[in-house]
């Protein structure tokens, strides 16, 4: 798949595409390899969450271009990335021979302040949170990109590397039929990242940070009620909170219990309740991992995406999960976004500001 030229992307991406293709198997080539495996020599086995991984890889693309290295992706956990995405403009998949050459190399957590890169031919790197928050720190020459994850920059980087696999596209189509009755029914979407430590989390609190609470249950239900009231289409909910998901499936949201369906659009979910938290663990079921990527694709295909915001110091700012920013990058800069804003603890929609 050719790189999407409809976006205002930097010219260096085309130069890097030519370089990657020409030097991919050169005996003089040097490589930088994003790595996430259950066992990684040289470091512990913690990877980032799914959305953070994509942002991290986007930074590595900048770094690969700036240092003239071939970017490869060895995302094997919890399942191989190739199950869900195929290469777009560059072939980032490791060959069997390359995997054999790299598997004994240490995997580094190379921070933004630790320069330069090691001089070894294969540099293997796993996630570092500094990277995902500093996309602009390495700017190849003539780059016009910036660190705004909603700007065309992240879309350019993401779409330069990835296109959905036939398997994932088929799964998304099937879920649209199951959720909405027909494959092409229009809908809006929202992703509510409540946090691994939030009440209703599917994870043992001894295995995740207890302080990771982005939204409490009351806030999440208010946001959903507001969106369902405002939306002109059914609303698809993607969430990391198992209890919130089962509440929606059971029709037990406050507005549903009060019988206000006449004034609210239905809120619907992908009916698999398994959750994935791949930051600290690797052993998730195939169905649970599939579900996360299907949710991502369903957000991408929504007519509009609702995003919730906060108002620190009286000014509005977008409060997005990395999962949401990845969906926006996949969808492209033309994605319809609608903000759910907050005053105190009361959500209000843009037309009521």
XYZ file of C-alpha atoms in Angstrom:
353
model
C 0.000 0.000 0.000
C 1.427 3.377 -1.008
C 1.857 6.146 1.529
C -1.268 8.323 1.840
C -0.428 11.554 0.018
C -3.730 13.181 1.014
C -2.076 14.205 4.289
C 0.393 17.076 4.468
C 3.360 14.882 5.252
C 7.032 15.799 5.389
C 9.120 15.077 2.310
C 11.671 13.131 4.344
C 9.221 10.231 4.643
C 9.464 9.603 0.900
C 13.262 9.799 1.085
C 13.284 7.354 3.974
C 10.998 4.989 2.071
C 13.528 4.915 -0.792
C 16.420 4.435 1.647
C 14.626 1.625 3.508
C 13.873 -0.267 0.311
C 17.376 0.172 -1.118
C 19.288 -0.758 2.050
C 16.880 -3.229 3.649
C 19.170 -6.212 3.058
C 22.470 -4.462 2.451
C 25.486 -5.910 4.239
C 26.357 -2.343 5.247
C 22.942 -1.552 6.754
C 22.382 -0.764 10.418
C 19.053 -1.455 12.105
C 16.870 -0.214 14.937
C 14.339 -2.784 16.112
C 11.268 -2.062 18.219
C 10.979 -5.125 20.454
C 8.231 -6.466 22.696
C 8.533 -10.080 23.752
C 7.764 -12.036 26.894
C 11.479 -12.592 27.423
C 13.879 -9.786 26.512
C 17.585 -10.165 27.380
C 19.039 -7.154 29.132
C 15.847 -5.761 30.646
C 12.627 -6.687 32.401
C 9.652 -7.846 30.332
C 7.430 -4.762 30.647
C 6.169 -3.293 27.382
C 3.834 -0.331 27.044
C 0.080 -0.361 26.433
C -1.130 -0.773 22.852
C -1.596 2.927 22.125
C 1.679 3.928 23.770
C 3.514 1.334 21.686
C 2.331 2.919 18.443
C 3.386 6.367 19.621
C 6.749 4.946 20.634
C 7.205 3.328 17.212
C 6.311 6.642 15.550
C 9.185 8.242 17.450
C 11.474 5.400 16.393
C 10.614 6.112 12.756
C 11.873 9.675 13.233
C 14.980 8.365 14.963
C 15.635 5.765 12.256
C 15.480 8.443 9.562
C 17.686 10.824 11.543
C 20.359 8.140 12.151
C 20.031 6.341 8.803
C 18.985 3.017 10.265
C 16.490 0.478 8.956
C 13.425 0.377 11.216
C 12.082 -3.096 12.023
C 9.259 -4.085 14.384
C 9.438 -7.226 16.521
C 6.065 -6.928 18.313
C 5.435 -10.525 19.339
C 3.461 -10.084 22.579
C 0.744 -10.692 23.511
C 0.295 -11.687 19.835
C 2.296 -10.784 16.719
C 1.415 -7.361 15.315
C 1.206 -8.878 11.826
C -2.061 -10.539 12.847
C -3.649 -7.086 12.872
C -1.541 -4.839 10.643
C 0.500 -5.202 7.486
C 3.329 -2.981 6.231
C 2.294 0.098 4.279
C 5.207 2.071 2.796
C 8.108 0.153 4.355
C 8.392 -3.534 5.212
C 9.128 -3.522 8.952
C 8.709 -7.284 9.459
C 11.724 -9.314 10.554
C 12.758 -12.198 8.367
C 13.594 -15.505 10.050
C 17.271 -14.837 9.424
C 17.058 -11.383 11.027
C 15.304 -12.765 14.080
C 18.032 -15.366 14.538
C 20.678 -12.632 14.297
C 18.964 -10.318 16.774
C 17.457 -12.599 19.420
C 20.572 -12.692 21.600
C 21.115 -8.923 21.443
C 20.199 -7.045 24.630
C 16.993 -5.030 24.568
C 17.521 -1.451 25.711
C 15.327 1.117 27.396
C 17.152 3.935 25.715
C 15.979 7.268 27.127
C 15.860 10.521 25.250
C 18.854 11.880 27.184
C 21.074 8.853 26.524
C 22.719 9.781 23.240
C 24.116 8.607 20.935
C 22.641 5.237 20.069
C 24.910 2.219 20.535
C 27.091 1.576 17.510
C 26.067 -2.075 17.154
C 24.490 -3.147 13.885
C 21.215 -4.194 15.514
C 19.877 -1.926 18.252
C 16.849 -3.439 19.975
C 14.657 -1.072 21.992
C 11.506 -1.517 24.047
C 9.155 1.191 25.261
C 10.214 4.258 27.173
C 7.477 6.683 28.209
C 9.708 9.682 27.541
C 9.654 8.842 23.880
C 5.919 8.768 23.448
C 5.650 12.251 24.951
C 8.506 13.741 22.917
C 7.777 12.863 19.295
C 9.474 16.025 18.033
C 12.783 15.562 19.832
C 14.477 14.082 16.771
C 13.565 16.015 13.646
C 15.098 14.809 10.367
C 16.101 17.643 8.051
C 13.261 19.574 6.413
C 10.717 18.070 8.795
C 7.714 20.264 9.538
C 6.228 17.895 12.097
C 5.464 18.823 15.681
C 4.595 17.076 18.921
C 0.819 17.546 18.698
C -0.496 13.988 18.544
C -3.714 15.197 16.858
C -1.838 17.044 14.111
C -1.135 15.420 10.729
C 2.313 14.414 12.011
C 1.210 11.337 13.931
C -1.243 10.352 11.189
C 1.552 10.611 8.634
C 3.897 8.472 10.666
C 1.287 5.878 11.553
C -0.202 5.537 8.065
C 3.285 5.451 6.552
C 3.929 2.231 8.470
C 0.618 0.417 8.919
C -2.435 -0.782 7.076
C -5.034 -3.118 8.622
C -4.690 -6.807 7.831
C -7.372 -8.717 5.949
C -8.095 -10.594 9.194
C -8.711 -7.408 11.197
C -10.846 -5.833 8.476
C -13.023 -8.960 8.354
C -13.392 -8.992 12.149
C -14.433 -5.336 12.213
C -17.038 -5.934 9.502
C -18.439 -8.888 11.420
C -18.677 -6.913 14.656
C -20.464 -4.056 12.891
C -23.056 -6.555 11.709
C -23.424 -8.052 15.174
C -23.619 -4.731 17.018
C -25.692 -2.624 14.618
C -27.559 -5.223 12.592
C -26.014 -4.273 9.255
C -22.408 -3.738 8.285
C -22.726 -0.180 6.995
C -24.994 1.342 9.654
C -23.579 4.736 10.732
C -22.675 5.310 14.375
C -20.620 7.569 16.630
C -18.080 6.353 19.197
C -16.332 7.191 22.443
C -13.413 5.604 24.260
C -13.474 5.858 28.055
C -10.154 4.953 29.631
C -11.006 4.669 33.312
C -7.644 3.244 34.380
C -6.364 -0.096 35.618
C -6.910 0.905 39.243
C -10.466 2.198 38.792
C -13.373 0.377 40.476
C -14.693 -2.235 38.075
C -11.292 -2.971 36.560
C -10.862 -6.537 35.359
C -7.362 -6.732 36.820
C -6.086 -7.805 40.207
C -5.080 -4.559 41.913
C -1.935 -6.285 43.164
C -0.710 -6.468 39.559
C -1.443 -2.904 38.363
C -0.802 0.618 39.731
C -3.612 1.352 42.193
C -3.246 5.071 41.499
C -4.114 4.606 37.813
C -7.639 6.049 37.969
C -8.550 8.373 35.082
C -12.332 8.438 35.594
C -14.544 7.200 38.378
C -17.779 5.347 37.715
C -20.018 8.376 38.319
C -18.043 10.523 35.878
C -18.071 7.791 33.221
C -21.851 7.317 33.476
C -22.435 11.064 33.240
C -20.277 11.307 30.133
C -22.148 8.420 28.495
C -25.538 9.911 29.371
C -24.510 13.254 27.948
C -23.165 11.719 24.729
C -26.228 9.490 24.278
C -28.456 12.536 24.673
C -26.457 14.685 22.245
C -25.561 12.146 19.544
C -27.724 11.880 16.439
C -26.565 8.281 15.932
C -26.152 5.163 18.095
C -22.989 5.345 20.208
C -20.321 2.653 20.293
C -18.425 2.526 23.595
C -14.897 1.176 23.886
C -13.641 0.980 27.461
C -11.001 -0.657 29.620
C -13.488 -1.135 32.474
C -15.177 -4.537 32.612
C -17.945 -3.480 34.997
C -18.899 -0.439 32.905
C -19.063 -2.650 29.846
C -21.355 -5.211 31.486
C -23.522 -2.377 32.811
C -24.041 -1.110 29.269
C -24.701 -4.618 27.976
C -27.338 -5.098 30.685
C -29.077 -1.789 29.967
C -28.337 -0.508 33.464
C -26.927 2.964 32.791
C -28.849 5.634 34.778
C -30.705 7.002 31.754
C -31.568 3.440 30.693
C -32.963 2.608 34.128
C -35.017 5.806 34.140
C -36.634 4.852 30.835
C -35.197 7.805 28.909
C -34.462 5.857 25.730
C -36.758 8.171 23.764
C -34.390 11.102 24.318
C -31.102 9.171 24.266
C -29.443 7.214 21.491
C -28.521 3.616 22.369
C -25.054 2.954 23.765
C -23.620 -0.294 22.427
C -20.479 -2.334 23.032
C -18.521 -5.149 21.439
C -19.949 -8.069 23.429
C -16.662 -9.585 24.578
C -15.828 -8.671 28.169
C -12.217 -9.874 28.293
C -9.702 -7.088 28.920
C -6.049 -6.712 27.985
C -3.403 -4.831 29.969
C -0.193 -5.675 28.100
C 2.058 -3.272 30.019
C 3.050 -5.771 32.707
C 1.735 -9.124 31.461
C 1.852 -11.177 28.274
C -0.461 -14.158 28.746
C -3.834 -12.998 27.414
C -6.292 -15.043 25.386
C -6.366 -14.597 21.628
C -10.011 -13.508 21.841
C -9.175 -10.774 24.373
C -6.346 -9.366 22.265
C -8.477 -9.532 19.118
C -11.184 -7.618 20.975
C -8.858 -4.694 21.721
C -7.850 -4.264 18.092
C -11.449 -4.667 16.920
C -12.466 -1.897 19.334
C -9.723 0.285 17.882
C -11.007 -0.323 14.356
C -14.610 0.345 15.365
C -13.557 3.726 16.765
C -11.759 4.506 13.506
C -14.827 3.703 11.399
C -17.249 5.766 13.495
C -18.822 8.791 11.838
C -17.695 11.011 14.721
C -15.601 10.349 17.796
C -16.542 11.969 21.107
C -13.545 12.933 23.253
C -13.821 14.090 26.850
C -11.931 17.131 28.068
C -10.874 18.760 31.301
C -10.608 22.408 32.242
C -7.461 23.020 34.290
C -7.228 26.618 35.457
C -10.348 27.511 33.558
C -8.999 26.634 30.115
C -10.158 23.680 28.017
C -7.694 20.956 27.141
C -8.156 17.593 25.465
C -7.764 14.558 27.706
C -7.125 11.611 25.446
C -5.854 8.113 25.988
C -3.053 6.825 23.776
C -5.603 4.324 22.445
C -7.736 7.249 21.233
C -4.811 9.152 19.712
C -3.839 5.986 17.828
C -7.376 5.653 16.465
C -7.262 9.285 15.303
C -3.873 8.718 13.670
C -5.220 5.659 11.840
C -8.351 7.508 10.736
C -6.428 10.536 9.471
C -6.627 14.249 10.058
C -10.157 14.563 8.659
C -11.644 12.552 11.518
C -14.794 14.169 12.953
C -14.182 14.943 16.634
C -16.738 16.227 19.131
C -15.665 17.364 22.586
C -17.459 16.474 25.793
C -16.433 19.356 28.066
C -16.561 19.657 31.845
C -17.556 22.414 34.215
C -16.980 21.092 37.690
C -18.426 17.580 37.496
C -21.125 18.350 34.940
C -20.458 17.303 31.319
C -21.758 19.630 28.626
C -21.696 19.369 24.858
C -20.133 21.957 22.481
C -23.407 23.491 21.361
C -24.215 24.352 24.994
C -20.916 26.063 25.827
